[in-house]
PDB file of C-alpha atoms and ligand atoms in Angstrom:
ATOM      1  CA  MET A  69      -0.089 -10.798 115.289  1.00  0.00           C
ATOM      2  CA  GLN A  70      -3.397 -12.508 114.692  1.00  0.00           C
ATOM      3  CA  ILE A  71      -3.407 -16.010 113.262  1.00  0.00           C
ATOM      4  CA  LEU A  72      -6.499 -17.914 112.218  1.00  0.00           C
ATOM      5  CA  LEU A  73      -6.162 -21.667 112.638  1.00  0.00           C
ATOM      6  CA  VAL A  74      -8.791 -23.686 110.784  1.00  0.00           C
ATOM      7  CA  GLU A  75      -8.610 -27.234 112.072  1.00  0.00           C
ATOM      8  CA  ASP A  76     -11.062 -29.786 113.450  1.00  0.00           C
ATOM      9  CA  ASP A  77      -8.501 -32.115 115.038  1.00  0.00           C
ATOM     10  CA  GLN A  78      -8.233 -31.111 118.695  1.00  0.00           C
ATOM     11  CA  ARG A  79      -4.741 -32.533 119.157  1.00  0.00           C
ATOM     12  CA  ILE A  80      -3.394 -30.413 116.339  1.00  0.00           C
ATOM     13  CA  VAL A  81      -5.306 -27.365 117.596  1.00  0.00           C
ATOM     14  CA  ASP A  82      -3.713 -27.782 121.038  1.00  0.00           C
ATOM     15  CA  PHE A  83      -0.235 -28.370 119.658  1.00  0.00           C
ATOM     16  CA  VAL A  84      -0.284 -25.429 117.255  1.00  0.00           C
ATOM     17  CA  GLN A  85      -2.062 -23.046 119.604  1.00  0.00           C
ATOM     18  CA  ARG A  86       0.307 -23.735 122.482  1.00  0.00           C
ATOM     19  CA  GLY A  87       3.365 -23.244 120.329  1.00  0.00           C
ATOM     20  CA  LEU A  88       2.191 -20.093 118.598  1.00  0.00           C
ATOM     21  CA  LYS A  89       1.051 -18.496 121.826  1.00  0.00           C
ATOM     22  CA  ALA A  90       4.472 -19.105 123.302  1.00  0.00           C
ATOM     23  CA  GLU A  91       5.924 -17.284 120.285  1.00  0.00           C
ATOM     24  CA  GLY A  92       3.716 -14.289 120.987  1.00  0.00           C
ATOM     25  CA  PHE A  93       0.957 -14.798 118.432  1.00  0.00           C
ATOM     26  CA  ASN A  94      -2.763 -14.497 119.090  1.00  0.00           C
ATOM     27  CA  VAL A  95      -4.543 -17.549 117.754  1.00  0.00           C
ATOM     28  CA  GLU A  96      -8.193 -17.736 116.805  1.00  0.00           C
ATOM     29  CA  VAL A  97      -9.566 -21.202 116.020  1.00  0.00           C
ATOM     30  CA  ALA A  98     -12.275 -22.147 113.517  1.00  0.00           C
ATOM     31  CA  ARG A  99     -13.462 -25.777 113.620  1.00  0.00           C
ATOM     32  CA  ASN A 100     -14.966 -25.914 110.154  1.00  0.00           C
ATOM     33  CA  GLY A 101     -14.937 -24.196 106.797  1.00  0.00           C
ATOM     34  CA  MET A 102     -18.005 -22.002 107.191  1.00  0.00           C
ATOM     35  CA  GLU A 103     -16.794 -20.684 110.515  1.00  0.00           C
ATOM     36  CA  ALA A 104     -13.432 -19.895 108.888  1.00  0.00           C
ATOM     37  CA  ILE A 105     -15.057 -17.914 106.090  1.00  0.00           C
ATOM     38  CA  ALA A 106     -17.243 -16.005 108.558  1.00  0.00           C
ATOM     39  CA  LEU A 107     -14.215 -15.140 110.717  1.00  0.00           C
ATOM     40  CA  GLY A 108     -12.148 -14.243 107.667  1.00  0.00           C
ATOM     41  CA  LYS A 109     -14.824 -11.797 106.578  1.00  0.00           C
ATOM     42  CA  GLU A 110     -15.220 -10.019 109.876  1.00  0.00           C
ATOM     43  CA  ARG A 111     -11.647  -9.942 111.169  1.00  0.00           C
ATOM     44  CA  LYS A 112      -8.196  -9.203 109.835  1.00  0.00           C
ATOM     45  CA  PHE A 113      -5.619 -11.949 110.247  1.00  0.00           C
ATOM     46  CA  GLN A 114      -1.953 -11.882 109.295  1.00  0.00           C
ATOM     47  CA  ILE A 115      -1.798 -15.587 108.469  1.00  0.00           C
ATOM     48  CA  ILE A 116      -4.414 -18.320 107.991  1.00  0.00           C
ATOM     49  CA  ILE A 117      -3.423 -21.913 108.705  1.00  0.00           C
ATOM     50  CA  LEU A 118      -5.984 -24.003 106.917  1.00  0.00           C
ATOM     51  CA  ASP A 119      -6.524 -27.743 107.171  1.00  0.00           C
ATOM     52  CA  LEU A 120      -7.556 -29.440 103.947  1.00  0.00           C
ATOM     53  CA  GLY A 121      -9.843 -32.035 105.551  1.00  0.00           C
ATOM     54  CA  LEU A 122     -12.644 -30.224 107.371  1.00  0.00           C
ATOM     55  CA  PRO A 123     -16.052 -31.556 108.462  1.00  0.00           C
ATOM     56  CA  ASP A 124     -18.152 -29.371 106.167  1.00  0.00           C
ATOM     57  CA  ILE A 125     -16.475 -27.924 103.086  1.00  0.00           C
ATOM     58  CA  ASN A 126     -12.843 -28.761 102.366  1.00  0.00           C
ATOM     59  CA  GLY A 127      -9.888 -26.425 102.774  1.00  0.00           C
ATOM     60  CA  ARG A 128      -9.520 -25.861  99.053  1.00  0.00           C
ATOM     61  CA  GLU A 129     -13.030 -24.524  98.831  1.00  0.00           C
ATOM     62  CA  VAL A 130     -12.494 -22.322 101.901  1.00  0.00           C
ATOM     63  CA  CYS A 131      -9.392 -20.969 100.225  1.00  0.00           C
ATOM     64  CA  GLU A 132     -11.191 -20.239  96.958  1.00  0.00           C
ATOM     65  CA  ARG A 133     -14.048 -18.509  98.734  1.00  0.00           C
ATOM     66  CA  LEU A 134     -11.732 -16.361 100.822  1.00  0.00           C
ATOM     67  CA  ARG A 135      -9.833 -15.331  97.700  1.00  0.00           C
ATOM     68  CA  SER A 136     -13.063 -14.542  95.866  1.00  0.00           C
ATOM     69  CA  LEU A 137     -13.957 -12.250  98.764  1.00  0.00           C
ATOM     70  CA  GLU A 138     -10.637 -10.492  98.108  1.00  0.00           C
ATOM     71  CA  ILE A 139      -9.207 -11.648 101.403  1.00  0.00           C
ATOM     72  CA  ASN A 140      -5.532 -11.849 100.521  1.00  0.00           C
ATOM     73  CA  THR A 141      -4.132 -13.025 103.834  1.00  0.00           C
ATOM     74  CA  PRO A 142      -1.308 -15.554 103.295  1.00  0.00           C
ATOM     75  CA  ILE A 143      -2.697 -19.073 103.610  1.00  0.00           C
ATOM     76  CA  LEU A 144      -0.657 -22.053 104.741  1.00  0.00           C
ATOM     77  CA  MET A 145      -2.521 -25.229 103.914  1.00  0.00           C
ATOM     78  CA  LEU A 146      -2.195 -28.373 106.033  1.00  0.00           C
ATOM     79  CA  THR A 147      -2.985 -31.857 104.944  1.00  0.00           C
ATOM     80  CA  ALA A 148      -2.520 -35.400 106.088  1.00  0.00           C
ATOM     81  CA  ARG A 149      -1.894 -36.440 102.521  1.00  0.00           C
ATOM     82  CA  ASP A 150       1.350 -35.802 100.764  1.00  0.00           C
ATOM     83  CA  ALA A 151       0.269 -36.567  97.221  1.00  0.00           C
ATOM     84  CA  ILE A 152       1.662 -34.122  94.696  1.00  0.00           C
ATOM     85  CA  HIS A 153      -1.873 -33.748  93.346  1.00  0.00           C
ATOM     86  CA  ASP A 154      -3.095 -32.243  96.630  1.00  0.00           C
ATOM     87  CA  LYS A 155      -0.187 -29.888  96.704  1.00  0.00           C
ATOM     88  CA  VAL A 156      -0.817 -28.605  93.188  1.00  0.00           C
ATOM     89  CA  THR A 157      -4.577 -28.185  93.612  1.00  0.00           C
ATOM     90  CA  GLY A 158      -4.055 -26.595  97.030  1.00  0.00           C
ATOM     91  CA  LEU A 159      -1.707 -24.002  95.608  1.00  0.00           C
ATOM     92  CA  ARG A 160      -3.989 -23.440  92.613  1.00  0.00           C
ATOM     93  CA  SER A 161      -6.921 -22.697  94.875  1.00  0.00           C
ATOM     94  CA  GLY A 162      -4.951 -19.746  96.227  1.00  0.00           C
ATOM     95  CA  ALA A 163      -2.888 -21.099  99.107  1.00  0.00           C
ATOM     96  CA  ASP A 164       0.581 -19.569  99.471  1.00  0.00           C
ATOM     97  CA  ASP A 165       2.278 -22.576 100.969  1.00  0.00           C
ATOM     98  CA  TYR A 166       1.568 -26.138 101.810  1.00  0.00           C
ATOM     99  CA  MET A 167       2.611 -28.438 104.640  1.00  0.00           C
ATOM    100  CA  THR A 168       2.073 -32.144 105.203  1.00  0.00           C
ATOM    101  CA  LYS A 169       0.995 -33.605 108.540  1.00  0.00           C
ATOM    102  CA  PRO A 170       2.591 -34.697 110.750  1.00  0.00           C
ATOM    103  CA  PHE A 171       4.926 -31.735 111.020  1.00  0.00           C
ATOM    104  CA  ALA A 172       7.342 -30.342 113.559  1.00  0.00           C
ATOM    105  CA  PHE A 173       6.383 -27.086 115.193  1.00  0.00           C
ATOM    106  CA  GLU A 174       9.685 -25.527 114.127  1.00  0.00           C
ATOM    107  CA  GLU A 175       8.780 -26.159 110.521  1.00  0.00           C
ATOM    108  CA  LEU A 176       5.399 -24.501 110.930  1.00  0.00           C
ATOM    109  CA  LEU A 177       7.047 -21.507 112.541  1.00  0.00           C
ATOM    110  CA  ALA A 178       9.648 -21.250 109.799  1.00  0.00           C
ATOM    111  CA  ARG A 179       6.944 -21.323 107.120  1.00  0.00           C
ATOM    112  CA  ILE A 180       4.902 -18.673 108.887  1.00  0.00           C
ATOM    113  CA  GLU A 181       7.960 -16.462 108.989  1.00  0.00           C
ATOM    114  CA  VAL A 182       8.637 -16.941 105.303  1.00  0.00           C
ATOM    115  CA  LEU A 183       5.035 -16.015 104.506  1.00  0.00           C
ATOM    116  CA  MET A 184       5.254 -12.914 106.657  1.00  0.00           C
ATOM    117  CA  ARG A 185       8.550 -11.892 105.121  1.00  0.00           C
ATOM    118  CA  ARG A 186       7.173 -12.318 101.614  1.00  0.00           C
ATOM    119  CA  ARG A 187       4.591  -9.721 102.426  1.00  0.00           C
ATOM    120  CA  GLY A 188       7.457  -7.315 102.901  1.00  0.00           C
ATOM    121  CA  GLY A 189       7.219  -4.461 105.343  1.00  0.00           C
ATOM    122  CA  GLU A 190       3.437  -4.761 105.516  1.00  0.00           C
ATOM    123  CA  ILE A 191       3.531  -6.681 108.750  1.00  0.00           C
ATOM    124  CA  LYS A 192       5.304  -5.464 111.827  1.00  0.00           C
ATOM    125  CA  THR A 193       5.925  -8.027 114.453  1.00  0.00           C
ATOM    126  CA  ASP A 194       7.619  -7.773 117.781  1.00  0.00           C
ATOM    127  CA  ILE A 195       9.367 -11.089 117.459  1.00  0.00           C
ATOM    128  CA  ARG A 196      11.741  -9.979 114.704  1.00  0.00           C
ATOM    129  CA  GLU A 197      14.397  -8.705 117.074  1.00  0.00           C
ATOM    130  CA  LEU A 198      15.931 -11.358 119.262  1.00  0.00           C
ATOM    131  CA  LYS A 199      18.244 -10.469 122.108  1.00  0.00           C
ATOM    132  CA  ILE A 200      20.517 -12.367 124.490  1.00  0.00           C
ATOM    133  CA  ALA A 201      22.761 -10.292 126.746  1.00  0.00           C
ATOM    134  CA  ASP A 202      24.255  -7.684 124.370  1.00  0.00           C
ATOM    135  CA  LEU A 203      23.797  -9.887 121.287  1.00  0.00           C
ATOM    136  CA  ILE A 204      20.972  -8.706 119.046  1.00  0.00           C
ATOM    137  CA  LEU A 205      19.682 -10.339 115.888  1.00  0.00           C
ATOM    138  CA  ASN A 206      17.223  -8.535 113.690  1.00  0.00           C
ATOM    139  CA  GLY A 207      15.236 -10.878 111.450  1.00  0.00           C
ATOM    140  CA  GLU A 208      14.023  -8.077 109.215  1.00  0.00           C
ATOM    141  CA  THR A 209      17.238  -6.237 108.461  1.00  0.00           C
ATOM    142  CA  HIS A 210      19.387  -9.355 108.986  1.00  0.00           C
ATOM    143  CA  GLU A 211      21.647  -7.265 111.162  1.00  0.00           C
ATOM    144  CA  VAL A 212      23.562  -8.832 114.023  1.00  0.00           C
ATOM    145  CA  ARG A 213      25.262  -6.790 116.717  1.00  0.00           C
ATOM    146  CA  ARG A 214      27.070  -7.340 119.974  1.00  0.00           C
ATOM    147  CA  GLY A 215      26.888  -4.111 121.875  1.00  0.00           C
ATOM    148  CA  MET A 216      28.008  -1.489 119.408  1.00  0.00           C
ATOM    149  CA  THR A 217      29.848  -3.949 117.158  1.00  0.00           C
ATOM    150  CA  THR A 218      28.162  -5.076 113.961  1.00  0.00           C
ATOM    151  CA  ILE A 219      28.826  -8.723 113.155  1.00  0.00           C
ATOM    152  CA  ASP A 220      28.894  -9.969 109.574  1.00  0.00           C
ATOM    153  CA  LEU A 221      27.424 -13.424 109.154  1.00  0.00           C
ATOM    154  CA  THR A 222      26.871 -15.577 106.089  1.00  0.00           C
ATOM    155  CA  PRO A 223      23.231 -16.634 105.494  1.00  0.00           C
ATOM    156  CA  LYS A 224      23.872 -20.085 107.006  1.00  0.00           C
ATOM    157  CA  GLU A 225      25.621 -18.631 110.053  1.00  0.00           C
ATOM    158  CA  PHE A 226      22.718 -16.241 110.449  1.00  0.00           C
ATOM    159  CA  ASN A 227      20.170 -19.085 110.332  1.00  0.00           C
ATOM    160  CA  LEU A 228      22.232 -21.061 112.804  1.00  0.00           C
ATOM    161  CA  LEU A 229      22.375 -18.145 115.235  1.00  0.00           C
ATOM    162  CA  GLU A 230      18.661 -17.442 114.797  1.00  0.00           C
ATOM    163  CA  CYS A 231      17.923 -21.053 115.630  1.00  0.00           C
ATOM    164  CA  PHE A 232      19.792 -20.696 118.958  1.00  0.00           C
ATOM    165  CA  MET A 233      18.334 -17.291 119.739  1.00  0.00           C
ATOM    166  CA  ARG A 234      14.804 -18.576 119.363  1.00  0.00           C
ATOM    167  CA  MET A 235      15.520 -21.063 122.126  1.00  0.00           C
ATOM    168  CA  PRO A 236      17.801 -19.342 124.600  1.00  0.00           C
ATOM    169  CA  GLY A 237      19.366 -21.627 127.177  1.00  0.00           C
ATOM    170  CA  LYS A 238      18.074 -24.719 125.450  1.00  0.00           C
ATOM    171  CA  VAL A 239      20.528 -27.430 124.431  1.00  0.00           C
ATOM    172  CA  LEU A 240      20.241 -28.246 120.742  1.00  0.00           C
ATOM    173  CA  SER A 241      21.628 -31.510 119.450  1.00  0.00           C
ATOM    174  CA  ARG A 242      23.629 -31.694 116.226  1.00  0.00           C
ATOM    175  CA  THR A 243      20.768 -33.586 114.598  1.00  0.00           C
ATOM    176  CA  ARG A 244      18.265 -30.931 115.549  1.00  0.00           C
ATOM    177  CA  ILE A 245      20.512 -28.149 114.310  1.00  0.00           C
ATOM    178  CA  LEU A 246      21.183 -30.027 111.094  1.00  0.00           C
ATOM    179  CA  GLU A 247      17.458 -30.454 110.459  1.00  0.00           C
ATOM    180  CA  GLN A 248      16.640 -26.885 111.303  1.00  0.00           C
ATOM    181  CA  VAL A 249      19.364 -25.155 109.391  1.00  0.00           C
ATOM    182  CA  TRP A 250      20.275 -27.581 106.609  1.00  0.00           C
ATOM    183  CA  GLY A 251      16.981 -29.461 106.265  1.00  0.00           C
ATOM    184  CA  TYR A 252      16.020 -33.100 106.167  1.00  0.00           C
ATOM    185  CA  SER A 253      18.158 -33.949 103.198  1.00  0.00           C
ATOM    186  CA  ALA A 254      21.396 -33.229 105.046  1.00  0.00           C
ATOM    187  CA  ASP A 255      23.752 -36.149 105.608  1.00  0.00           C
ATOM    188  CA  PRO A 256      23.588 -36.987 109.345  1.00  0.00           C
ATOM    189  CA  LEU A 257      27.242 -37.980 109.379  1.00  0.00           C
ATOM    190  CA  THR A 258      28.512 -34.660 108.142  1.00  0.00           C
ATOM    191  CA  ASN A 259      30.517 -32.465 110.509  1.00  0.00           C
ATOM    192  CA  VAL A 260      29.118 -29.286 108.972  1.00  0.00           C
ATOM    193  CA  VAL A 261      27.417 -28.314 112.237  1.00  0.00           C
ATOM    194  CA  ASP A 262      30.687 -28.328 114.182  1.00  0.00           C
ATOM    195  CA  VAL A 263      32.421 -26.390 111.443  1.00  0.00           C
ATOM    196  CA  TYR A 264      29.745 -23.708 111.451  1.00  0.00           C
ATOM    197  CA  ILE A 265      29.573 -23.564 115.231  1.00  0.00           C
ATOM    198  CA  ARG A 266      33.311 -22.848 115.256  1.00  0.00           C
ATOM    199  CA  GLN A 267      32.908 -20.064 112.702  1.00  0.00           C
ATOM    200  CA  LEU A 268      29.949 -18.577 114.513  1.00  0.00           C
ATOM    201  CA  ARG A 269      31.744 -18.691 117.825  1.00  0.00           C
ATOM    202  CA  ARG A 270      34.725 -16.925 116.328  1.00  0.00           C
ATOM    203  CA  LYS A 271      32.465 -14.118 115.158  1.00  0.00           C
ATOM    204  CA  ILE A 272      30.117 -13.689 118.110  1.00  0.00           C
ATOM    205  CA  ASP A 273      32.275 -14.734 121.063  1.00  0.00           C
ATOM    206  CA  ASP A 274      36.022 -14.553 120.425  1.00  0.00           C
ATOM    207  CA  ASP A 275      36.369 -10.809 120.870  1.00  0.00           C
ATOM    208  CA  PHE A 276      34.058 -10.607 123.868  1.00  0.00           C
ATOM    209  CA  GLU A 277      34.551 -11.448 127.479  1.00  0.00           C
ATOM    210  CA  LEU A 278      31.140 -13.008 128.031  1.00  0.00           C
ATOM    211  CA  LYS A 279      30.954 -16.200 125.978  1.00  0.00           C
ATOM    212  CA  LEU A 280      27.440 -17.055 124.835  1.00  0.00           C
ATOM    213  CA  LEU A 281      27.694 -20.128 122.630  1.00  0.00           C
ATOM    214  CA  LYS A 282      28.461 -23.112 124.817  1.00  0.00           C
ATOM    215  CA  THR A 283      29.258 -26.752 124.211  1.00  0.00           C
ATOM    216  CA  VAL A 284      27.311 -29.226 126.315  1.00  0.00           C
ATOM    217  CA  ARG A 285      29.441 -32.357 126.107  1.00  0.00           C
ATOM    218  CA  GLY A 286      27.624 -35.374 124.757  1.00  0.00           C
ATOM    219  CA  PHE A 287      24.459 -33.382 124.012  1.00  0.00           C
ATOM    220  CA  GLY A 288      25.107 -30.468 121.720  1.00  0.00           C
ATOM    221  CA  TYR A 289      25.251 -26.713 122.017  1.00  0.00           C
ATOM    222  CA  LYS A 290      23.364 -23.928 123.689  1.00  0.00           C
ATOM    223  CA  LEU A 291      23.307 -20.161 123.685  1.00  0.00           C
ATOM    224  CA  ASP A 292      22.950 -18.461 127.014  1.00  0.00           C
ATOM    225  CA  ALA A 293      24.255 -15.548 128.997  1.00  0.00           C
ATOM    226  CA  SER A 294      24.777 -17.243 132.363  1.00  0.00           C
TER     227      SER A 294
HETATM  228 CA1  LIG B 783      -8.981 -32.280 109.643  1.00  0.00          CA
END
């Protein structure tokens, strides 16, 4: 998986590059618009993350030029501004999605996945199948199995499990889970996380000797095989 990151802010370059590399992507960086267009012409990328504010020509123009060259790679545009006007003109110039800075890495990752999925079977990645012990989640077919047993999950349960499987062994707080699975608009006082954890546990753990989904009192939950 090759990703082109077009960004002149070193802190954001570091943050995004580090995160994406850890997820198994190869990241190429362009520091300005002309460099991005040159790289886009000579190489094939699966996703382009494009900052709107660049030192030479702006991200919108880069986007338009890439599209006029018939480079149809999905483009995720980044901007410090959150004005609706920027969003509309960004999308009109040919971007596929749009994200406002500052952003959480998880959100970036989620958007990249949506863009890849939209392209259908065109892109094969090796991060689609996640595995912990005998529990396997396939992000493409949405199939979940423990050993030979297929497990039926609702879309929300699936997202919840995926969220844990992306970060094996890591304790996730209720707030973090709520944000990741239900989004920012979710009521922080709701007990929906606990309800779903119970359901998920029933499906992935109850019938198996090795319990994977664990409660860490006072902190949250984690998924691990130890
Ligand atoms: Ca910038």
